[in-house]
């Protein structure tokens, strides 16, 4: 279970590449620097895509949790 409290939650369940990353980018634009976004997805490709997005953009991937067929990412906006 995650130990992080998000400032915003994005449920991208049922969406496939590239939508989870695009929606993550848009959701992060709405946050202040240092705030945390929780991204919930069912797209297996997101396991590679979200960390790669963070590496490219400088946002911090705090934690990744897999439970019940969902992949949950916690990102801190740079």
PDB file of N, CA and C in Angstrom:
ATOM      1  N   UNK A   1       0.841  -1.192   0.000  1.00  0.00           N
ATOM      2  CA  UNK A   1       0.000   0.000   0.000  1.00  0.00           C
ATOM      3  C   UNK A   1       0.880   1.246   0.000  1.00  0.00           C
ATOM      4  N   UNK A   2       0.441   2.236  -0.720  1.00  0.00           N
ATOM      5  CA  UNK A   2       1.239   3.449  -0.876  1.00  0.00           C
ATOM      6  C   UNK A   2       1.293   4.247   0.422  1.00  0.00           C
ATOM      7  N   UNK A   3       2.411   4.926   0.616  1.00  0.00           N
ATOM      8  CA  UNK A   3       2.603   5.750   1.803  1.00  0.00           C
ATOM      9  C   UNK A   3       2.583   7.237   1.452  1.00  0.00           C
ATOM     10  N   UNK A   4       2.154   7.545   0.227  1.00  0.00           N
ATOM     11  CA  UNK A   4       2.186   8.904  -0.279  1.00  0.00           C
ATOM     12  C   UNK A   4       0.757   9.455  -0.342  1.00  0.00           C
ATOM     13  N   UNK A   5       0.580  10.715   0.048  1.00  0.00           N
ATOM     14  CA  UNK A   5      -0.726  11.355  -0.054  1.00  0.00           C
ATOM     15  C   UNK A   5      -0.709  12.307  -1.255  1.00  0.00           C
ATOM     16  N   UNK A   6      -1.508  12.003  -2.288  1.00  0.00           N
ATOM     17  CA  UNK A   6      -1.483  12.837  -3.491  1.00  0.00           C
ATOM     18  C   UNK A   6      -2.291  14.125  -3.332  1.00  0.00           C
ATOM     19  N   UNK A   7      -1.898  15.131  -4.095  1.00  0.00           N
ATOM     20  CA  UNK A   7      -2.660  16.376  -4.180  1.00  0.00           C
ATOM     21  C   UNK A   7      -3.754  16.268  -5.242  1.00  0.00           C
ATOM     22  N   UNK A   8      -3.546  15.371  -6.207  1.00  0.00           N
ATOM     23  CA  UNK A   8      -4.510  15.175  -7.298  1.00  0.00           C
ATOM     24  C   UNK A   8      -4.432  13.720  -7.727  1.00  0.00           C
ATOM     25  N   UNK A   9      -5.576  13.157  -8.145  1.00  0.00           N
ATOM     26  CA  UNK A   9      -5.624  11.777  -8.629  1.00  0.00           C
ATOM     27  C   UNK A   9      -6.096  11.782 -10.072  1.00  0.00           C
ATOM     28  N   UNK A  10      -5.374  11.078 -10.930  1.00  0.00           N
ATOM     29  CA  UNK A  10      -5.750  10.895 -12.328  1.00  0.00           C
ATOM     30  C   UNK A  10      -6.052   9.416 -12.536  1.00  0.00           C
ATOM     31  N   UNK A  11      -7.304   9.096 -12.871  1.00  0.00           N
ATOM     32  CA  UNK A  11      -7.675   7.709 -13.161  1.00  0.00           C
ATOM     33  C   UNK A  11      -7.666   7.516 -14.670  1.00  0.00           C
ATOM     34  N   UNK A  12      -6.603   6.893 -15.165  1.00  0.00           N
ATOM     35  CA  UNK A  12      -6.463   6.632 -16.598  1.00  0.00           C
ATOM     36  C   UNK A  12      -6.730   5.158 -16.897  1.00  0.00           C
ATOM     37  N   UNK A  13      -7.478   4.493 -16.024  1.00  0.00           N
ATOM     38  CA  UNK A  13      -7.805   3.076 -16.220  1.00  0.00           C
ATOM     39  C   UNK A  13      -8.546   2.888 -17.538  1.00  0.00           C
ATOM     40  N   UNK A  14      -8.192   1.832 -18.261  1.00  0.00           N
ATOM     41  CA  UNK A  14      -8.859   1.517 -19.516  1.00  0.00           C
ATOM     42  C   UNK A  14      -8.302   2.262 -20.718  1.00  0.00           C
ATOM     43  N   UNK A  15      -7.411   3.205 -20.494  1.00  0.00           N
ATOM     44  CA  UNK A  15      -6.804   3.949 -21.600  1.00  0.00           C
ATOM     45  C   UNK A  15      -5.491   3.285 -22.000  1.00  0.00           C
ATOM     46  N   UNK A  16      -5.204   3.296 -23.294  1.00  0.00           N
ATOM     47  CA  UNK A  16      -3.965   2.702 -23.788  1.00  0.00           C
ATOM     48  C   UNK A  16      -3.033   3.777 -24.318  1.00  0.00           C
ATOM     49  N   UNK A  17      -1.776   3.404 -24.454  1.00  0.00           N
ATOM     50  CA  UNK A  17      -0.726   4.276 -24.944  1.00  0.00           C
ATOM     51  C   UNK A  17      -1.192   4.988 -26.201  1.00  0.00           C
ATOM     52  N   UNK A  18      -0.992   6.272 -26.318  1.00  0.00           N
ATOM     53  CA  UNK A  18      -0.217   7.160 -25.444  1.00  0.00           C
ATOM     54  C   UNK A  18      -1.065   7.953 -24.451  1.00  0.00           C
ATOM     55  N   UNK A  19      -2.354   7.629 -24.336  1.00  0.00           N
ATOM     56  CA  UNK A  19      -3.247   8.452 -23.522  1.00  0.00           C
ATOM     57  C   UNK A  19      -2.853   8.585 -22.049  1.00  0.00           C
ATOM     58  N   UNK A  20      -2.412   7.510 -21.359  1.00  0.00           N
ATOM     59  CA  UNK A  20      -2.024   7.722 -19.952  1.00  0.00           C
ATOM     60  C   UNK A  20      -0.925   8.778 -19.784  1.00  0.00           C
ATOM     61  N   UNK A  21       0.058   8.784 -20.670  1.00  0.00           N
ATOM     62  CA  UNK A  21       1.147   9.767 -20.578  1.00  0.00           C
ATOM     63  C   UNK A  21       0.635  11.169 -20.924  1.00  0.00           C
ATOM     64  N   UNK A  22      -0.196  11.276 -21.956  1.00  0.00           N
ATOM     65  CA  UNK A  22      -0.726  12.585 -22.345  1.00  0.00           C
ATOM     66  C   UNK A  22      -1.586  13.180 -21.234  1.00  0.00           C
ATOM     67  N   UNK A  23      -2.428  12.352 -20.618  1.00  0.00           N
ATOM     68  CA  UNK A  23      -3.282  12.836 -19.529  1.00  0.00           C
ATOM     69  C   UNK A  23      -2.453  13.161 -18.287  1.00  0.00           C
ATOM     70  N   UNK A  24      -1.373  12.402 -18.059  1.00  0.00           N
ATOM     71  CA  UNK A  24      -0.466  12.690 -16.950  1.00  0.00           C
ATOM     72  C   UNK A  24       0.184  14.057 -17.150  1.00  0.00           C
ATOM     73  N   UNK A  25       0.644  14.318 -18.363  1.00  0.00           N
ATOM     74  CA  UNK A  25       1.269  15.609 -18.680  1.00  0.00           C
ATOM     75  C   UNK A  25       0.295  16.750 -18.410  1.00  0.00           C
ATOM     76  N   UNK A  26      -0.948  16.595 -18.856  1.00  0.00           N
ATOM     77  CA  UNK A  26      -1.961  17.637 -18.678  1.00  0.00           C
ATOM     78  C   UNK A  26      -2.281  17.839 -17.186  1.00  0.00           C
ATOM     79  N   UNK A  27      -2.396  16.744 -16.445  1.00  0.00           N
ATOM     80  CA  UNK A  27      -2.702  16.838 -15.014  1.00  0.00           C
ATOM     81  C   UNK A  27      -1.567  17.527 -14.251  1.00  0.00           C
ATOM     82  N   UNK A  28      -0.322  17.238 -14.621  1.00  0.00           N
ATOM     83  CA  UNK A  28       0.820  17.867 -13.958  1.00  0.00           C
ATOM     84  C   UNK A  28       0.851  19.376 -14.218  1.00  0.00           C
ATOM     85  N   UNK A  29       0.379  19.795 -15.386  1.00  0.00           N
ATOM     86  CA  UNK A  29       0.349  21.229 -15.708  1.00  0.00           C
ATOM     87  C   UNK A  29      -0.554  22.000 -14.743  1.00  0.00           C
ATOM     88  N   UNK A  30      -1.534  21.309 -14.152  1.00  0.00           N
ATOM     89  CA  UNK A  30      -2.487  21.951 -13.238  1.00  0.00           C
ATOM     90  C   UNK A  30      -1.965  22.030 -11.799  1.00  0.00           C
ATOM     91  N   UNK A  31      -0.828  21.369 -11.533  1.00  0.00           N
ATOM     92  CA  UNK A  31      -0.283  21.335 -10.172  1.00  0.00           C
ATOM     93  C   UNK A  31       0.822  22.368  -9.995  1.00  0.00           C
ATOM     94  N   UNK A  32       1.077  22.706  -8.737  1.00  0.00           N
ATOM     95  CA  UNK A  32       2.198  23.572  -8.378  1.00  0.00           C
ATOM     96  C   UNK A  32       3.453  22.706  -8.216  1.00  0.00           C
ATOM     97  N   UNK A  33       4.600  23.324  -8.317  1.00  0.00           N
ATOM     98  CA  UNK A  33       5.861  22.614  -8.113  1.00  0.00           C
ATOM     99  C   UNK A  33       5.866  21.975  -6.722  1.00  0.00           C
ATOM    100  N   UNK A  34       6.257  20.696  -6.660  1.00  0.00           N
ATOM    101  CA  UNK A  34       6.336  19.984  -5.386  1.00  0.00           C
ATOM    102  C   UNK A  34       5.079  19.205  -5.039  1.00  0.00           C
ATOM    103  N   UNK A  35       3.975  19.486  -5.736  1.00  0.00           N
ATOM    104  CA  UNK A  35       2.745  18.743  -5.453  1.00  0.00           C
ATOM    105  C   UNK A  35       2.827  17.348  -6.066  1.00  0.00           C
ATOM    106  N   UNK A  36       1.984  16.434  -5.556  1.00  0.00           N
ATOM    107  CA  UNK A  36       2.061  15.027  -5.941  1.00  0.00           C
ATOM    108  C   UNK A  36       0.818  14.619  -6.718  1.00  0.00           C
ATOM    109  N   UNK A  37       1.044  13.922  -7.831  1.00  0.00           N
ATOM    110  CA  UNK A  37      -0.011  13.384  -8.671  1.00  0.00           C
ATOM    111  C   UNK A  37      -0.013  11.870  -8.553  1.00  0.00           C
ATOM    112  N   UNK A  38      -1.183  11.298  -8.309  1.00  0.00           N
ATOM    113  CA  UNK A  38      -1.360   9.844  -8.342  1.00  0.00           C
ATOM    114  C   UNK A  38      -1.971   9.502  -9.694  1.00  0.00           C
ATOM    115  N   UNK A  39      -1.343   8.595 -10.421  1.00  0.00           N
ATOM    116  CA  UNK A  39      -1.841   8.164 -11.727  1.00  0.00           C
ATOM    117  C   UNK A  39      -2.198   6.684 -11.629  1.00  0.00           C
ATOM    118  N   UNK A  40      -3.457   6.375 -11.929  1.00  0.00           N
ATOM    119  CA  UNK A  40      -3.930   4.988 -11.910  1.00  0.00           C
ATOM    120  C   UNK A  40      -4.137   4.561 -13.358  1.00  0.00           C
ATOM    121  N   UNK A  41      -3.507   3.452 -13.758  1.00  0.00           N
ATOM    122  CA  UNK A  41      -3.640   2.980 -15.139  1.00  0.00           C
ATOM    123  C   UNK A  41      -3.706   1.457 -15.168  1.00  0.00           C
ATOM    124  N   UNK A  42      -4.272   0.947 -16.240  1.00  0.00           N
ATOM    125  CA  UNK A  42      -4.312  -0.500 -16.462  1.00  0.00           C
ATOM    126  C   UNK A  42      -3.465  -0.877 -17.669  1.00  0.00           C
ATOM    127  N   UNK A  43      -2.827   0.109 -18.297  1.00  0.00           N
ATOM    128  CA  UNK A  43      -2.011  -0.118 -19.491  1.00  0.00           C
ATOM    129  C   UNK A  43      -0.636  -0.640 -19.100  1.00  0.00           C
ATOM    130  N   UNK A  44      -0.319  -1.910 -19.450  1.00  0.00           N
ATOM    131  CA  UNK A  44       0.999  -2.463 -19.083  1.00  0.00           C
ATOM    132  C   UNK A  44       2.154  -1.639 -19.636  1.00  0.00           C
ATOM    133  N   UNK A  45       1.941  -0.980 -20.780  1.00  0.00           N
ATOM    134  CA  UNK A  45       2.985  -0.159 -21.377  1.00  0.00           C
ATOM    135  C   UNK A  45       3.368   1.030 -20.513  1.00  0.00           C
ATOM    136  N   UNK A  46       2.473   1.429 -19.621  1.00  0.00           N
ATOM    137  CA  UNK A  46       2.745   2.574 -18.750  1.00  0.00           C
ATOM    138  C   UNK A  46       3.908   2.298 -17.806  1.00  0.00           C
ATOM    139  N   UNK A  47       4.182   1.013 -17.522  1.00  0.00           N
ATOM    140  CA  UNK A  47       5.301   0.676 -16.632  1.00  0.00           C
ATOM    141  C   UNK A  47       6.622   1.195 -17.187  1.00  0.00           C
ATOM    142  N   UNK A  48       6.725   1.285 -18.502  1.00  0.00           N
ATOM    143  CA  UNK A  48       7.923   1.856 -19.138  1.00  0.00           C
ATOM    144  C   UNK A  48       7.698   3.324 -19.489  1.00  0.00           C
ATOM    145  N   UNK A  49       6.477   3.652 -19.937  1.00  0.00           N
ATOM    146  CA  UNK A  49       6.200   4.993 -20.454  1.00  0.00           C
ATOM    147  C   UNK A  49       6.245   6.083 -19.390  1.00  0.00           C
ATOM    148  N   UNK A  50       5.645   5.845 -18.234  1.00  0.00           N
ATOM    149  CA  UNK A  50       5.593   6.884 -17.194  1.00  0.00           C
ATOM    150  C   UNK A  50       6.994   7.179 -16.640  1.00  0.00           C
ATOM    151  N   UNK A  51       7.793   6.147 -16.288  1.00  0.00           N
ATOM    152  CA  UNK A  51       9.170   6.457 -15.848  1.00  0.00           C
ATOM    153  C   UNK A  51       9.985   7.179 -16.922  1.00  0.00           C
ATOM    154  N   UNK A  52       9.802   6.815 -18.192  1.00  0.00           N
ATOM    155  CA  UNK A  52      10.523   7.484 -19.276  1.00  0.00           C
ATOM    156  C   UNK A  52      10.069   8.942 -19.383  1.00  0.00           C
ATOM    157  N   UNK A  53       8.775   9.184 -19.230  1.00  0.00           N
ATOM    158  CA  UNK A  53       8.238  10.548 -19.247  1.00  0.00           C
ATOM    159  C   UNK A  53       8.873  11.372 -18.122  1.00  0.00           C
ATOM    160  N   UNK A  54       8.970  10.785 -16.928  1.00  0.00           N
ATOM    161  CA  UNK A  54       9.570  11.494 -15.793  1.00  0.00           C
ATOM    162  C   UNK A  54      11.045  11.812 -16.068  1.00  0.00           C
ATOM    163  N   UNK A  55      11.762  10.876 -16.631  1.00  0.00           N
ATOM    164  CA  UNK A  55      13.177  11.101 -16.947  1.00  0.00           C
ATOM    165  C   UNK A  55      13.344  12.247 -17.937  1.00  0.00           C
ATOM    166  N   UNK A  56      12.477  12.282 -18.943  1.00  0.00           N
ATOM    167  CA  UNK A  56      12.548  13.326 -19.976  1.00  0.00           C
ATOM    168  C   UNK A  56      12.176  14.698 -19.440  1.00  0.00           C
ATOM    169  N   UNK A  57      11.204  14.760 -18.531  1.00  0.00           N
ATOM    170  CA  UNK A  57      10.637  16.045 -18.122  1.00  0.00           C
ATOM    171  C   UNK A  57      11.155  16.547 -16.778  1.00  0.00           C
ATOM    172  N   UNK A  58      11.853  15.690 -16.014  1.00  0.00           N
ATOM    173  CA  UNK A  58      12.415  16.122 -14.745  1.00  0.00           C
ATOM    174  C   UNK A  58      11.491  15.967 -13.550  1.00  0.00           C
ATOM    175  N   UNK A  59      10.267  15.435 -13.764  1.00  0.00           N
ATOM    176  CA  UNK A  59       9.381  15.166 -12.638  1.00  0.00           C
ATOM    177  C   UNK A  59       9.905  13.931 -11.898  1.00  0.00           C
ATOM    178  N   UNK A  60       9.639  13.858 -10.600  1.00  0.00           N
ATOM    179  CA  UNK A  60      10.161  12.756  -9.780  1.00  0.00           C
ATOM    180  C   UNK A  60       9.135  11.634  -9.673  1.00  0.00           C
ATOM    181  N   UNK A  61       9.547  10.423 -10.043  1.00  0.00           N
ATOM    182  CA  UNK A  61       8.720   9.241  -9.813  1.00  0.00           C
ATOM    183  C   UNK A  61       9.013   8.769  -8.393  1.00  0.00           C
ATOM    184  N   UNK A  62       8.046   8.973  -7.498  1.00  0.00           N
ATOM    185  CA  UNK A  62       8.260   8.664  -6.086  1.00  0.00           C
ATOM    186  C   UNK A  62       8.071   7.181  -5.813  1.00  0.00           C
ATOM    187  N   UNK A  63       7.000   6.627  -6.377  1.00  0.00           N
ATOM    188  CA  UNK A  63       6.646   5.249  -6.048  1.00  0.00           C
ATOM    189  C   UNK A  63       5.772   4.672  -7.149  1.00  0.00           C
ATOM    190  N   UNK A  64       5.895   3.359  -7.362  1.00  0.00           N
ATOM    191  CA  UNK A  64       5.026   2.617  -8.271  1.00  0.00           C
ATOM    192  C   UNK A  64       4.457   1.439  -7.493  1.00  0.00           C
ATOM    193  N   UNK A  65       3.135   1.284  -7.565  1.00  0.00           N
ATOM    194  CA  UNK A  65       2.458   0.207  -6.844  1.00  0.00           C
ATOM    195  C   UNK A  65       1.610  -0.562  -7.848  1.00  0.00           C
ATOM    196  N   UNK A  66       1.685  -1.893  -7.798  1.00  0.00           N
ATOM    197  CA  UNK A  66       0.814  -2.712  -8.635  1.00  0.00           C
ATOM    198  C   UNK A  66      -0.124  -3.479  -7.728  1.00  0.00           C
ATOM    199  N   UNK A  67      -1.439  -3.316  -7.973  1.00  0.00           N
ATOM    200  CA  UNK A  67      -2.420  -4.048  -7.171  1.00  0.00           C
ATOM    201  C   UNK A  67      -3.708  -4.212  -7.961  1.00  0.00           C
ATOM    202  N   UNK A  68      -4.253  -5.413  -7.921  1.00  0.00           N
ATOM    203  CA  UNK A  68      -5.530  -5.686  -8.559  1.00  0.00           C
ATOM    204  C   UNK A  68      -5.598  -5.350 -10.035  1.00  0.00           C
ATOM    205  N   UNK A  69      -4.519  -5.599 -10.778  1.00  0.00           N
ATOM    206  CA  UNK A  69      -4.520  -5.321 -12.206  1.00  0.00           C
ATOM    207  C   UNK A  69      -4.294  -3.864 -12.559  1.00  0.00           C
ATOM    208  N   UNK A  70      -4.075  -3.038 -11.560  1.00  0.00           N
ATOM    209  CA  UNK A  70      -3.821  -1.621 -11.798  1.00  0.00           C
ATOM    210  C   UNK A  70      -2.378  -1.289 -11.448  1.00  0.00           C
ATOM    211  N   UNK A  71      -1.846  -0.304 -12.155  1.00  0.00           N
ATOM    212  CA  UNK A  71      -0.506   0.200 -11.881  1.00  0.00           C
ATOM    213  C   UNK A  71      -0.714   1.634 -11.403  1.00  0.00           C
ATOM    214  N   UNK A  72      -0.208   1.946 -10.219  1.00  0.00           N
ATOM    215  CA  UNK A  72      -0.401   3.259  -9.630  1.00  0.00           C
ATOM    216  C   UNK A  72       0.956   3.929  -9.465  1.00  0.00           C
ATOM    217  N   UNK A  73       1.068   5.111 -10.045  1.00  0.00           N
ATOM    218  CA  UNK A  73       2.302   5.883  -9.999  1.00  0.00           C
ATOM    219  C   UNK A  73       2.081   7.114  -9.133  1.00  0.00           C
ATOM    220  N   UNK A  74       3.099   7.482  -8.382  1.00  0.00           N
ATOM    221  CA  UNK A  74       3.087   8.736  -7.606  1.00  0.00           C
ATOM    222  C   UNK A  74       4.223   9.594  -8.133  1.00  0.00           C
ATOM    223  N   UNK A  75       3.854  10.759  -8.670  1.00  0.00           N
ATOM    224  CA  UNK A  75       4.825  11.667  -9.277  1.00  0.00           C
ATOM    225  C   UNK A  75       4.835  12.984  -8.539  1.00  0.00           C
ATOM    226  N   UNK A  76       6.030  13.540  -8.315  1.00  0.00           N
ATOM    227  CA  UNK A  76       6.162  14.882  -7.730  1.00  0.00           C
ATOM    228  C   UNK A  76       6.533  15.833  -8.861  1.00  0.00           C
ATOM    229  N   UNK A  77       5.724  16.888  -9.003  1.00  0.00           N
ATOM    230  CA  UNK A  77       5.992  17.872 -10.047  1.00  0.00           C
ATOM    231  C   UNK A  77       7.277  18.616  -9.736  1.00  0.00           C
ATOM    232  N   UNK A  78       8.105  18.802 -10.760  1.00  0.00           N
ATOM    233  CA  UNK A  78       9.381  19.519 -10.572  1.00  0.00           C
ATOM    234  C   UNK A  78       9.141  20.983 -10.298  1.00  0.00           C
TER     235      UNK A  78
END
